PDB file of C-alpha atoms (C1' of nucleotides) in Angstrom:
ATOM      1  CA  UNK A 325      13.513 -45.392 -30.233  1.00  0.00           C
ATOM      2  CA  UNK A 326      12.071 -46.821 -26.608  1.00  0.00           C
ATOM      3  CA  UNK A 327      13.853 -46.368 -23.361  1.00  0.00           C
ATOM      4  CA  UNK A 328      16.196 -48.857 -22.203  1.00  0.00           C
ATOM      5  CA  UNK A 329      16.114 -50.649 -19.184  1.00  0.00           C
ATOM      6  CA  UNK A 330      19.643 -51.240 -18.505  1.00  0.00           C
ATOM      7  CA  UNK A 331      22.814 -49.431 -18.628  1.00  0.00           C
ATOM      8  CA  UNK A 332      25.636 -50.297 -21.749  1.00  0.00           C
ATOM      9  CA  UNK A 333      28.637 -51.712 -20.281  1.00  0.00           C
ATOM     10  CA  UNK A 334      30.814 -48.404 -21.045  1.00  0.00           C
ATOM     11  CA  UNK A 335      28.198 -46.332 -19.462  1.00  0.00           C
ATOM     12  CA  UNK A 336      27.585 -48.622 -16.459  1.00  0.00           C
ATOM     13  CA  UNK A 337      31.842 -48.790 -15.739  1.00  0.00           C
ATOM     14  CA  UNK A 338      31.571 -44.929 -15.927  1.00  0.00           C
ATOM     15  CA  UNK A 339      29.137 -44.387 -13.682  1.00  0.00           C
ATOM     16  CA  UNK A 340      30.535 -47.274 -11.237  1.00  0.00           C
ATOM     17  CA  UNK A 341      34.246 -45.182 -11.251  1.00  0.00           C
ATOM     18  CA  UNK A 342      32.071 -42.197 -10.548  1.00  0.00           C
ATOM     19  CA  UNK A 343      30.702 -43.911  -7.465  1.00  0.00           C
ATOM     20  CA  UNK A 344      33.932 -45.509  -6.421  1.00  0.00           C
ATOM     21  CA  UNK A 345      36.132 -41.638  -6.971  1.00  0.00           C
ATOM     22  CA  UNK A 346      33.643 -40.057  -4.674  1.00  0.00           C
ATOM     23  CA  UNK A 347      35.238 -36.303  -4.357  1.00  0.00           C
ATOM     24  CA  UNK A 348      37.564 -37.025  -7.052  1.00  0.00           C
ATOM     25  CA  UNK A 349      35.505 -37.787  -9.717  1.00  0.00           C
ATOM     26  CA  UNK A 350      36.276 -35.604 -12.738  1.00  0.00           C
ATOM     27  CA  UNK A 351      37.524 -36.666 -16.544  1.00  0.00           C
ATOM     28  CA  UNK A 352      40.780 -37.445 -16.381  1.00  0.00           C
ATOM     29  CA  UNK A 353      40.782 -39.895 -12.998  1.00  0.00           C
ATOM     30  CA  UNK A 354      37.587 -41.354 -14.520  1.00  0.00           C
ATOM     31  CA  UNK A 355      39.414 -42.468 -17.545  1.00  0.00           C
ATOM     32  CA  UNK A 356      42.312 -43.787 -15.966  1.00  0.00           C
ATOM     33  CA  UNK A 357      40.097 -45.735 -13.774  1.00  0.00           C
ATOM     34  CA  UNK A 358      38.319 -47.248 -16.385  1.00  0.00           C
ATOM     35  CA  UNK A 359      41.815 -47.833 -18.195  1.00  0.00           C
ATOM     36  CA  UNK A 360      42.606 -49.653 -15.083  1.00  0.00           C
ATOM     37  CA  UNK A 361      39.763 -52.139 -15.560  1.00  0.00           C
ATOM     38  CA  UNK A 362      39.536 -52.853 -19.143  1.00  0.00           C
ATOM     39  CA  UNK A 363      43.298 -53.066 -19.213  1.00  0.00           C
ATOM     40  CA  UNK A 364      43.590 -50.950 -22.511  1.00  0.00           C
ATOM     41  CA  UNK A 365      43.743 -47.291 -23.097  1.00  0.00           C
ATOM     42  CA  UNK A 366      40.166 -45.358 -22.973  1.00  0.00           C
ATOM     43  CA  UNK A 367      40.297 -41.828 -24.436  1.00  0.00           C
ATOM     44  CA  UNK A 368      39.269 -38.946 -22.163  1.00  0.00           C
ATOM     45  CA  UNK A 369      36.970 -37.241 -25.260  1.00  0.00           C
ATOM     46  CA  UNK A 370      34.894 -40.704 -24.866  1.00  0.00           C
ATOM     47  CA  UNK A 371      34.606 -40.350 -21.439  1.00  0.00           C
ATOM     48  CA  UNK A 372      33.186 -36.853 -21.675  1.00  0.00           C
ATOM     49  CA  UNK A 373      31.188 -37.746 -24.105  1.00  0.00           C
ATOM     50  CA  UNK A 374      29.445 -40.570 -22.312  1.00  0.00           C
ATOM     51  CA  UNK A 375      29.096 -38.226 -18.905  1.00  0.00           C
ATOM     52  CA  UNK A 376      27.537 -35.652 -21.376  1.00  0.00           C
ATOM     53  CA  UNK A 377      25.070 -38.458 -22.288  1.00  0.00           C
ATOM     54  CA  UNK A 378      24.586 -39.792 -18.646  1.00  0.00           C
ATOM     55  CA  UNK A 379      24.312 -36.233 -17.559  1.00  0.00           C
ATOM     56  CA  UNK A 380      21.357 -35.560 -20.499  1.00  0.00           C
ATOM     57  CA  UNK A 381      19.757 -38.490 -18.945  1.00  0.00           C
ATOM     58  CA  UNK A 382      19.867 -37.459 -15.231  1.00  0.00           C
ATOM     59  CA  UNK A 383      22.118 -40.031 -14.227  1.00  0.00           C
ATOM     60  CA  UNK A 384      25.052 -37.828 -13.390  1.00  0.00           C
ATOM     61  CA  UNK A 385      25.181 -34.252 -12.134  1.00  0.00           C
ATOM     62  CA  UNK A 386      28.330 -31.829 -12.575  1.00  0.00           C
ATOM     63  CA  UNK A 387      29.443 -29.224 -10.817  1.00  0.00           C
ATOM     64  CA  UNK A 388      32.707 -26.708 -11.522  1.00  0.00           C
ATOM     65  CA  UNK A 389      35.136 -26.802  -9.098  1.00  0.00           C
ATOM     66  CA  UNK A 390      38.001 -24.163  -8.264  1.00  0.00           C
ATOM     67  CA  UNK A 391      40.886 -24.146 -10.002  1.00  0.00           C
ATOM     68  CA  UNK A 392      43.725 -25.589  -8.023  1.00  0.00           C
ATOM     69  CA  UNK A 393      46.726 -23.697  -7.254  1.00  0.00           C
ATOM     70  CA  UNK A 394      49.349 -25.971  -9.282  1.00  0.00           C
ATOM     71  CA  UNK A 395      50.603 -25.315 -13.068  1.00  0.00           C
ATOM     72  CA  UNK A 396      47.516 -25.651 -15.106  1.00  0.00           C
ATOM     73  CA  UNK A 397      45.142 -26.094 -12.667  1.00  0.00           C
ATOM     74  CA  UNK A 398      42.322 -25.418 -14.914  1.00  0.00           C
ATOM     75  CA  UNK A 399      39.014 -25.554 -12.753  1.00  0.00           C
ATOM     76  CA  UNK A 400      37.906 -29.230 -12.897  1.00  0.00           C
ATOM     77  CA  UNK A 401      34.123 -30.195 -13.622  1.00  0.00           C
ATOM     78  CA  UNK A 402      33.263 -32.319 -11.137  1.00  0.00           C
ATOM     79  CA  UNK A 403      30.548 -35.076 -11.016  1.00  0.00           C
ATOM     80  CA  UNK A 404      28.600 -37.411  -9.192  1.00  0.00           C
ATOM     81  CA  UNK A 405      25.933 -39.906  -9.176  1.00  0.00           C
ATOM     82  CA  UNK A 406      22.182 -38.956  -9.018  1.00  0.00           C
ATOM     83  CA  UNK A 407      19.637 -41.114  -7.164  1.00  0.00           C
ATOM     84  CA  UNK A 408      17.979 -42.067 -10.305  1.00  0.00           C
ATOM     85  CA  UNK A 409      21.473 -43.076 -11.244  1.00  0.00           C
ATOM     86  CA  UNK A 410      22.154 -45.213  -8.400  1.00  0.00           C
ATOM     87  CA  UNK A 411      18.911 -46.988  -9.422  1.00  0.00           C
ATOM     88  CA  UNK A 412      20.244 -47.915 -12.859  1.00  0.00           C
ATOM     89  CA  UNK A 413      23.109 -49.270 -11.189  1.00  0.00           C
ATOM     90  CA  UNK A 414      21.231 -51.500  -8.998  1.00  0.00           C
ATOM     91  CA  UNK A 415      18.524 -52.243 -11.761  1.00  0.00           C
ATOM     92  CA  UNK A 416      21.312 -53.310 -14.204  1.00  0.00           C
ATOM     93  CA  UNK A 417      23.133 -55.247 -11.681  1.00  0.00           C
ATOM     94  CA  UNK A 418      19.756 -57.033 -10.680  1.00  0.00           C
ATOM     95  CA  UNK A 419      19.469 -57.767 -14.509  1.00  0.00           C
ATOM     96  CA  UNK A 420      22.411 -59.428 -14.710  1.00  0.00           C
ATOM     97  CA  UNK A 421      22.285 -61.483 -11.708  1.00  0.00           C
ATOM     98  CA  UNK A 422      19.073 -62.801 -12.557  1.00  0.00           C
ATOM     99  CA  UNK A 423      20.691 -63.963 -16.531  1.00  0.00           C
ATOM    100  CA  UNK A 424      24.105 -65.244 -14.307  1.00  0.00           C
ATOM    101  CA  UNK A 425      21.882 -67.150 -11.815  1.00  0.00           C
ATOM    102  CA  UNK A 426      19.964 -69.070 -14.134  1.00  0.00           C
ATOM    103  CA  UNK A 427      23.059 -70.476 -16.293  1.00  0.00           C
ATOM    104  CA  UNK A 428      23.361 -74.057 -14.995  1.00  0.00           C
ATOM    105  CA  UNK A 429      26.733 -74.174 -16.801  1.00  0.00           C
ATOM    106  CA  UNK A 430      27.961 -71.302 -14.707  1.00  0.00           C
ATOM    107  CA  UNK A 431      26.587 -71.592 -11.346  1.00  0.00           C
ATOM    108  CA  UNK A 432      28.910 -71.655  -8.452  1.00  0.00           C
ATOM    109  CA  UNK A 433      30.413 -68.896  -9.551  1.00  0.00           C
ATOM    110  CA  UNK A 434      29.813 -66.099  -8.015  1.00  0.00           C
ATOM    111  CA  UNK A 435      29.759 -62.330  -9.291  1.00  0.00           C
TER     112      UNK A 435
ATOM    113  CA  UNK B 340      37.313 -49.170 -34.808  1.00  0.00           C
ATOM    114  CA  UNK B 341      39.620 -51.329 -31.835  1.00  0.00           C
ATOM    115  CA  UNK B 342      38.738 -54.609 -30.807  1.00  0.00           C
ATOM    116  CA  UNK B 343      36.511 -54.560 -27.598  1.00  0.00           C
ATOM    117  CA  UNK B 344      37.144 -56.252 -24.786  1.00  0.00           C
ATOM    118  CA  UNK B 345      34.332 -56.359 -23.539  1.00  0.00           C
ATOM    119  CA  UNK B 346      30.837 -57.381 -24.437  1.00  0.00           C
ATOM    120  CA  UNK B 347      27.856 -54.561 -24.980  1.00  0.00           C
ATOM    121  CA  UNK B 348      24.524 -55.740 -22.783  1.00  0.00           C
ATOM    122  CA  UNK B 349      22.500 -56.688 -25.246  1.00  0.00           C
ATOM    123  CA  UNK B 350      25.121 -58.863 -27.259  1.00  0.00           C
ATOM    124  CA  UNK B 351      25.750 -60.168 -23.694  1.00  0.00           C
ATOM    125  CA  UNK B 352      22.486 -61.162 -23.469  1.00  0.00           C
ATOM    126  CA  UNK B 353      22.001 -63.076 -26.436  1.00  0.00           C
ATOM    127  CA  UNK B 354      25.172 -64.976 -25.812  1.00  0.00           C
ATOM    128  CA  UNK B 355      23.527 -66.208 -22.294  1.00  0.00           C
ATOM    129  CA  UNK B 356      20.461 -66.816 -23.681  1.00  0.00           C
ATOM    130  CA  UNK B 357      22.473 -69.096 -26.678  1.00  0.00           C
ATOM    131  CA  UNK B 358      23.830 -71.239 -23.453  1.00  0.00           C
ATOM    132  CA  UNK B 359      20.971 -71.375 -22.033  1.00  0.00           C
ATOM    133  CA  UNK B 360      18.503 -72.788 -24.748  1.00  0.00           C
ATOM    134  CA  UNK B 361      21.145 -75.263 -25.608  1.00  0.00           C
ATOM    135  CA  UNK B 362      19.886 -77.358 -28.989  1.00  0.00           C
ATOM    136  CA  UNK B 363      16.963 -74.904 -28.712  1.00  0.00           C
ATOM    137  CA  UNK B 364      18.963 -71.841 -29.927  1.00  0.00           C
ATOM    138  CA  UNK B 365      17.373 -70.127 -33.071  1.00  0.00           C
ATOM    139  CA  UNK B 366      15.982 -66.859 -33.413  1.00  0.00           C
ATOM    140  CA  UNK B 367      12.693 -66.788 -32.092  1.00  0.00           C
ATOM    141  CA  UNK B 368      13.186 -68.580 -28.691  1.00  0.00           C
ATOM    142  CA  UNK B 369      16.437 -66.465 -28.227  1.00  0.00           C
ATOM    143  CA  UNK B 370      14.283 -63.286 -28.755  1.00  0.00           C
ATOM    144  CA  UNK B 371      11.756 -64.269 -26.293  1.00  0.00           C
ATOM    145  CA  UNK B 372      14.137 -65.266 -23.539  1.00  0.00           C
ATOM    146  CA  UNK B 373      15.648 -61.721 -23.734  1.00  0.00           C
ATOM    147  CA  UNK B 374      11.993 -60.477 -23.464  1.00  0.00           C
ATOM    148  CA  UNK B 375      11.446 -62.422 -20.081  1.00  0.00           C
ATOM    149  CA  UNK B 376      14.343 -60.910 -19.277  1.00  0.00           C
ATOM    150  CA  UNK B 377      14.080 -57.110 -19.730  1.00  0.00           C
ATOM    151  CA  UNK B 378      10.254 -57.196 -19.098  1.00  0.00           C
ATOM    152  CA  UNK B 379       9.675 -55.797 -22.800  1.00  0.00           C
ATOM    153  CA  UNK B 380       9.371 -56.376 -26.446  1.00  0.00           C
ATOM    154  CA  UNK B 381      12.410 -57.619 -28.056  1.00  0.00           C
ATOM    155  CA  UNK B 382      12.369 -57.351 -31.923  1.00  0.00           C
ATOM    156  CA  UNK B 383      13.568 -60.391 -33.671  1.00  0.00           C
ATOM    157  CA  UNK B 384      15.302 -57.985 -36.481  1.00  0.00           C
ATOM    158  CA  UNK B 385      17.541 -56.681 -33.651  1.00  0.00           C
ATOM    159  CA  UNK B 386      18.265 -60.068 -32.779  1.00  0.00           C
ATOM    160  CA  UNK B 387      19.307 -61.550 -35.552  1.00  0.00           C
ATOM    161  CA  UNK B 388      21.082 -58.384 -36.207  1.00  0.00           C
ATOM    162  CA  UNK B 389      23.614 -58.731 -33.236  1.00  0.00           C
ATOM    163  CA  UNK B 390      23.873 -62.586 -34.069  1.00  0.00           C
ATOM    164  CA  UNK B 391      25.415 -61.540 -36.941  1.00  0.00           C
ATOM    165  CA  UNK B 392      28.107 -59.599 -35.386  1.00  0.00           C
ATOM    166  CA  UNK B 393      28.594 -62.085 -33.159  1.00  0.00           C
ATOM    167  CA  UNK B 394      28.943 -64.902 -35.612  1.00  0.00           C
ATOM    168  CA  UNK B 395      31.043 -62.219 -37.456  1.00  0.00           C
ATOM    169  CA  UNK B 396      33.493 -62.139 -34.356  1.00  0.00           C
ATOM    170  CA  UNK B 397      33.628 -65.772 -33.822  1.00  0.00           C
ATOM    171  CA  UNK B 398      31.638 -65.687 -31.298  1.00  0.00           C
ATOM    172  CA  UNK B 399      28.899 -67.607 -31.795  1.00  0.00           C
ATOM    173  CA  UNK B 400      28.708 -70.240 -34.997  1.00  0.00           C
ATOM    174  CA  UNK B 401      25.437 -71.363 -36.515  1.00  0.00           C
ATOM    175  CA  UNK B 402      23.865 -73.874 -38.923  1.00  0.00           C
ATOM    176  CA  UNK B 403      21.018 -74.728 -40.904  1.00  0.00           C
ATOM    177  CA  UNK B 404      18.687 -77.441 -39.224  1.00  0.00           C
ATOM    178  CA  UNK B 405      16.259 -79.253 -40.794  1.00  0.00           C
ATOM    179  CA  UNK B 406      12.600 -78.609 -41.556  1.00  0.00           C
ATOM    180  CA  UNK B 407       9.985 -79.655 -38.605  1.00  0.00           C
ATOM    181  CA  UNK B 408       6.743 -81.311 -40.124  1.00  0.00           C
ATOM    182  CA  UNK B 409       4.951 -79.054 -38.305  1.00  0.00           C
ATOM    183  CA  UNK B 410       2.980 -75.832 -39.769  1.00  0.00           C
ATOM    184  CA  UNK B 411       4.978 -73.297 -40.857  1.00  0.00           C
ATOM    185  CA  UNK B 412       8.074 -75.497 -40.421  1.00  0.00           C
ATOM    186  CA  UNK B 413      10.748 -73.677 -42.380  1.00  0.00           C
ATOM    187  CA  UNK B 414      14.336 -74.821 -41.644  1.00  0.00           C
ATOM    188  CA  UNK B 415      15.617 -73.169 -38.405  1.00  0.00           C
ATOM    189  CA  UNK B 416      19.365 -71.571 -38.427  1.00  0.00           C
ATOM    190  CA  UNK B 417      20.592 -72.787 -34.640  1.00  0.00           C
ATOM    191  CA  UNK B 418      23.201 -70.910 -32.853  1.00  0.00           C
ATOM    192  CA  UNK B 419      25.938 -71.915 -30.634  1.00  0.00           C
ATOM    193  CA  UNK B 420      28.654 -70.289 -28.614  1.00  0.00           C
ATOM    194  CA  UNK B 421      31.974 -70.770 -29.553  1.00  0.00           C
ATOM    195  CA  UNK B 422      35.121 -71.098 -27.256  1.00  0.00           C
ATOM    196  CA  UNK B 423      35.751 -67.711 -27.560  1.00  0.00           C
ATOM    197  CA  UNK B 424      32.729 -66.601 -26.941  1.00  0.00           C
ATOM    198  CA  UNK B 425      32.525 -68.521 -23.360  1.00  0.00           C
ATOM    199  CA  UNK B 426      36.128 -67.075 -22.472  1.00  0.00           C
ATOM    200  CA  UNK B 427      34.056 -63.436 -23.781  1.00  0.00           C
ATOM    201  CA  UNK B 428      31.588 -64.374 -21.459  1.00  0.00           C
ATOM    202  CA  UNK B 429      33.826 -65.207 -18.572  1.00  0.00           C
ATOM    203  CA  UNK B 430      36.103 -62.193 -19.264  1.00  0.00           C
ATOM    204  CA  UNK B 431      32.846 -59.915 -18.671  1.00  0.00           C
ATOM    205  CA  UNK B 432      31.839 -61.366 -15.808  1.00  0.00           C
ATOM    206  CA  UNK B 433      35.022 -60.754 -14.232  1.00  0.00           C
ATOM    207  CA  UNK B 434      35.528 -57.411 -14.678  1.00  0.00           C
ATOM    208  CA  UNK B 435      32.193 -56.241 -13.853  1.00  0.00           C
ATOM    209  CA  UNK B 436      32.707 -58.668 -10.451  1.00  0.00           C
ATOM    210  CA  UNK B 437      35.865 -56.460  -9.923  1.00  0.00           C
ATOM    211  CA  UNK B 438      33.948 -53.235 -10.656  1.00  0.00           C
ATOM    212  CA  UNK B 439      31.508 -54.081  -8.212  1.00  0.00           C
ATOM    213  CA  UNK B 440      33.409 -55.670  -5.595  1.00  0.00           C
ATOM    214  CA  UNK B 441      35.037 -52.724  -5.261  1.00  0.00           C
ATOM    215  CA  UNK B 442      32.598 -50.424  -4.509  1.00  0.00           C
ATOM    216  CA  UNK B 443      32.163 -49.557  -0.675  1.00  0.00           C
ATOM    217  CA  UNK B 444      28.388 -48.296  -0.824  1.00  0.00           C
ATOM    218  CA  UNK B 445      27.803 -51.613  -2.676  1.00  0.00           C
ATOM    219  CA  UNK B 446      29.436 -53.924  -0.713  1.00  0.00           C
ATOM    220  CA  UNK B 447      27.450 -56.652   0.753  1.00  0.00           C
ATOM    221  CA  UNK B 448      25.150 -57.078  -1.586  1.00  0.00           C
ATOM    222  CA  UNK B 449      25.930 -59.755  -3.960  1.00  0.00           C
ATOM    223  CA  UNK B 450      25.011 -60.139  -7.212  1.00  0.00           C
TER     224      UNK B 450
ATOM    225  C1'  DC C 118      -5.018 -81.514 -57.509  1.00  0.00           C
ATOM    226  C1'  DT C 119      -3.991 -76.779 -57.004  1.00  0.00           C
ATOM    227  C1'  DT C 120      -4.543 -72.440 -55.292  1.00  0.00           C
ATOM    228  C1'  DA C 121      -4.894 -69.211 -51.082  1.00  0.00           C
ATOM    229  C1'  DA C 122      -4.300 -68.618 -46.790  1.00  0.00           C
ATOM    230  C1'  DT C 123      -1.614 -69.154 -42.251  1.00  0.00           C
ATOM    231  C1'  DT C 124       2.328 -69.950 -39.953  1.00  0.00           C
ATOM    232  C1'  DT C 125       6.743 -69.817 -38.373  1.00  0.00           C
ATOM    233  C1'  DC C 126      11.110 -67.953 -39.143  1.00  0.00           C
ATOM    234  C1'  DT C 127      14.627 -65.249 -41.588  1.00  0.00           C
ATOM    235  C1'  DT C 128      16.172 -61.123 -43.868  1.00  0.00           C
ATOM    236  C1'  DC C 129      16.645 -56.608 -45.494  1.00  0.00           C
ATOM    237  C1'  DT C 130      16.322 -51.493 -44.587  1.00  0.00           C
ATOM    238  C1'  DC C 131      16.459 -47.728 -42.052  1.00  0.00           C
ATOM    239  C1'  DT C 132      16.990 -44.508 -37.978  1.00  0.00           C
ATOM    240  C1'  DA C 133      18.502 -43.880 -33.303  1.00  0.00           C
ATOM    241  C1'  DT C 134      22.256 -44.112 -29.513  1.00  0.00           C
ATOM    242  C1'  DT C 135      26.487 -45.381 -28.138  1.00  0.00           C
ATOM    243  C1'  DG C 136      31.410 -45.507 -28.109  1.00  0.00           C
ATOM    244  C1'  DT C 137      36.057 -43.876 -30.405  1.00  0.00           C
ATOM    245  C1'  DT C 138      39.942 -40.700 -31.762  1.00  0.00           C
ATOM    246  C1'  DG C 139      42.400 -36.641 -32.069  1.00  0.00           C
ATOM    247  C1'  DA C 140      42.769 -31.986 -32.609  1.00  0.00           C
ATOM    248  C1'  DA C 141      41.394 -27.539 -30.746  1.00  0.00           C
ATOM    249  C1'  DT C 142      40.122 -24.794 -26.698  1.00  0.00           C
ATOM    250  C1'  DT C 143      40.300 -22.816 -22.261  1.00  0.00           C
ATOM    251  C1'  DA C 144      42.277 -21.475 -18.389  1.00  0.00           C
ATOM    252  C1'  DA C 145      45.459 -21.665 -15.316  1.00  0.00           C
ATOM    253  C1'  DT C 146      50.963 -20.937 -13.699  1.00  0.00           C
ATOM    254  C1'  DG C 147      56.209 -20.478 -14.283  1.00  0.00           C
TER     255       DG C 147
ATOM    256  C1'  DC D 570      54.414 -16.172 -23.531  1.00  0.00           C
ATOM    257  C1'  DA D 571      55.604 -21.245 -23.019  1.00  0.00           C
ATOM    258  C1'  DT D 572      53.785 -24.822 -20.610  1.00  0.00           C
ATOM    259  C1'  DT D 573      50.874 -27.452 -18.043  1.00  0.00           C
ATOM    260  C1'  DA D 574      45.980 -29.316 -16.771  1.00  0.00           C
ATOM    261  C1'  DA D 575      41.815 -29.886 -18.533  1.00  0.00           C
ATOM    262  C1'  DT D 576      37.691 -29.800 -21.374  1.00  0.00           C
ATOM    263  C1'  DT D 577      35.604 -29.748 -25.603  1.00  0.00           C
ATOM    264  C1'  DC D 578      34.289 -30.297 -30.668  1.00  0.00           C
ATOM    265  C1'  DA D 579      33.763 -32.670 -34.800  1.00  0.00           C
ATOM    266  C1'  DA D 580      33.752 -36.711 -37.718  1.00  0.00           C
ATOM    267  C1'  DC D 581      32.989 -40.979 -37.776  1.00  0.00           C
ATOM    268  C1'  DA D 582      32.551 -46.161 -36.898  1.00  0.00           C
ATOM    269  C1'  DA D 583      29.624 -49.715 -34.376  1.00  0.00           C
ATOM    270  C1'  DT D 584      25.976 -51.477 -31.840  1.00  0.00           C
ATOM    271  C1'  DA D 585      20.802 -51.260 -30.845  1.00  0.00           C
ATOM    272  C1'  DG D 586      16.553 -51.057 -32.568  1.00  0.00           C
ATOM    273  C1'  DA D 587      11.696 -51.605 -35.229  1.00  0.00           C
ATOM    274  C1'  DG D 588       9.414 -53.087 -38.779  1.00  0.00           C
ATOM    275  C1'  DA D 589       8.489 -54.433 -43.287  1.00  0.00           C
ATOM    276  C1'  DA D 590       9.253 -57.687 -46.575  1.00  0.00           C
ATOM    277  C1'  DG D 591      10.447 -62.387 -48.054  1.00  0.00           C
ATOM    278  C1'  DA D 592      10.785 -67.624 -47.854  1.00  0.00           C
ATOM    279  C1'  DA D 593       9.351 -72.381 -46.754  1.00  0.00           C
ATOM    280  C1'  DA D 594       6.724 -75.181 -44.723  1.00  0.00           C
ATOM    281  C1'  DT D 595       1.567 -77.175 -43.493  1.00  0.00           C
ATOM    282  C1'  DT D 596      -3.484 -76.681 -43.920  1.00  0.00           C
ATOM    283  C1'  DA D 597      -7.777 -75.800 -45.985  1.00  0.00           C
ATOM    284  C1'  DA D 598     -11.293 -74.110 -49.900  1.00  0.00           C
ATOM    285  C1'  DG D 599     -12.700 -75.088 -54.438  1.00  0.00           C
TER     286       DG D 599
END
DNA sequence: CTTAATTTCTTCTCTATTGTTGAATTAATG
DNA sequence: CATTAATTCAACAATAGAGAAGAAATTAAG
């Protein structure tokens, strides 16, 4: 299949969540962040699956952190957005902006 | 699958194209409109498939027009966005707006 | 005329990618 | 060893996409 020129909504949300969380961007907080925005449960499994895909497409990278000194403190896998990922975010914004901007019915509202 | 609270990118683009095209919203112009925004080919097949999904979700409705007196003037199937569809578009915009608005790195840029 | 080619538009079929859930696994601490 | 925080896995459902086939109308050839 041809390469997409934009991000799907779910992947876009994940990229934005990773950017926003900065140093604390790992699986669990990322899915919490998504839940906050979507107003319903987001299973961690789906988040990890999407992160895998994003990593294989070079839009995020990951590294294992040290275990934290708390019970159940398994090492976390931290994610960060790559340059290519950031480019994609901007490109997606550009496309959506253009689409919305051209709609007479919706003019005046700014995203 | 659980009902999504947002639109996929492709379906969103189609809804916006349908709104924009108004009285001329049928398969072929819709896919042309998408091509314009995405800058590459969009197969009509995928557009119809998405329109089917949108209709079964009640976000668009369709009706058969009369054949036009021109070569190949087969009856067209016109689409229009339903109230629910319009609600979805607004909801999607709201969510994306919120996501982008909260990003420090991207502030200052307006979509 | 009537049959074939052409045009426009819709439908079908098949494949790939994305999204989801729920359970299983791993690795740490008490 | 029980508990907890985290990640990974496996199976599946929905969405996205390409391309070929089908249908209905007009135009043109004989």
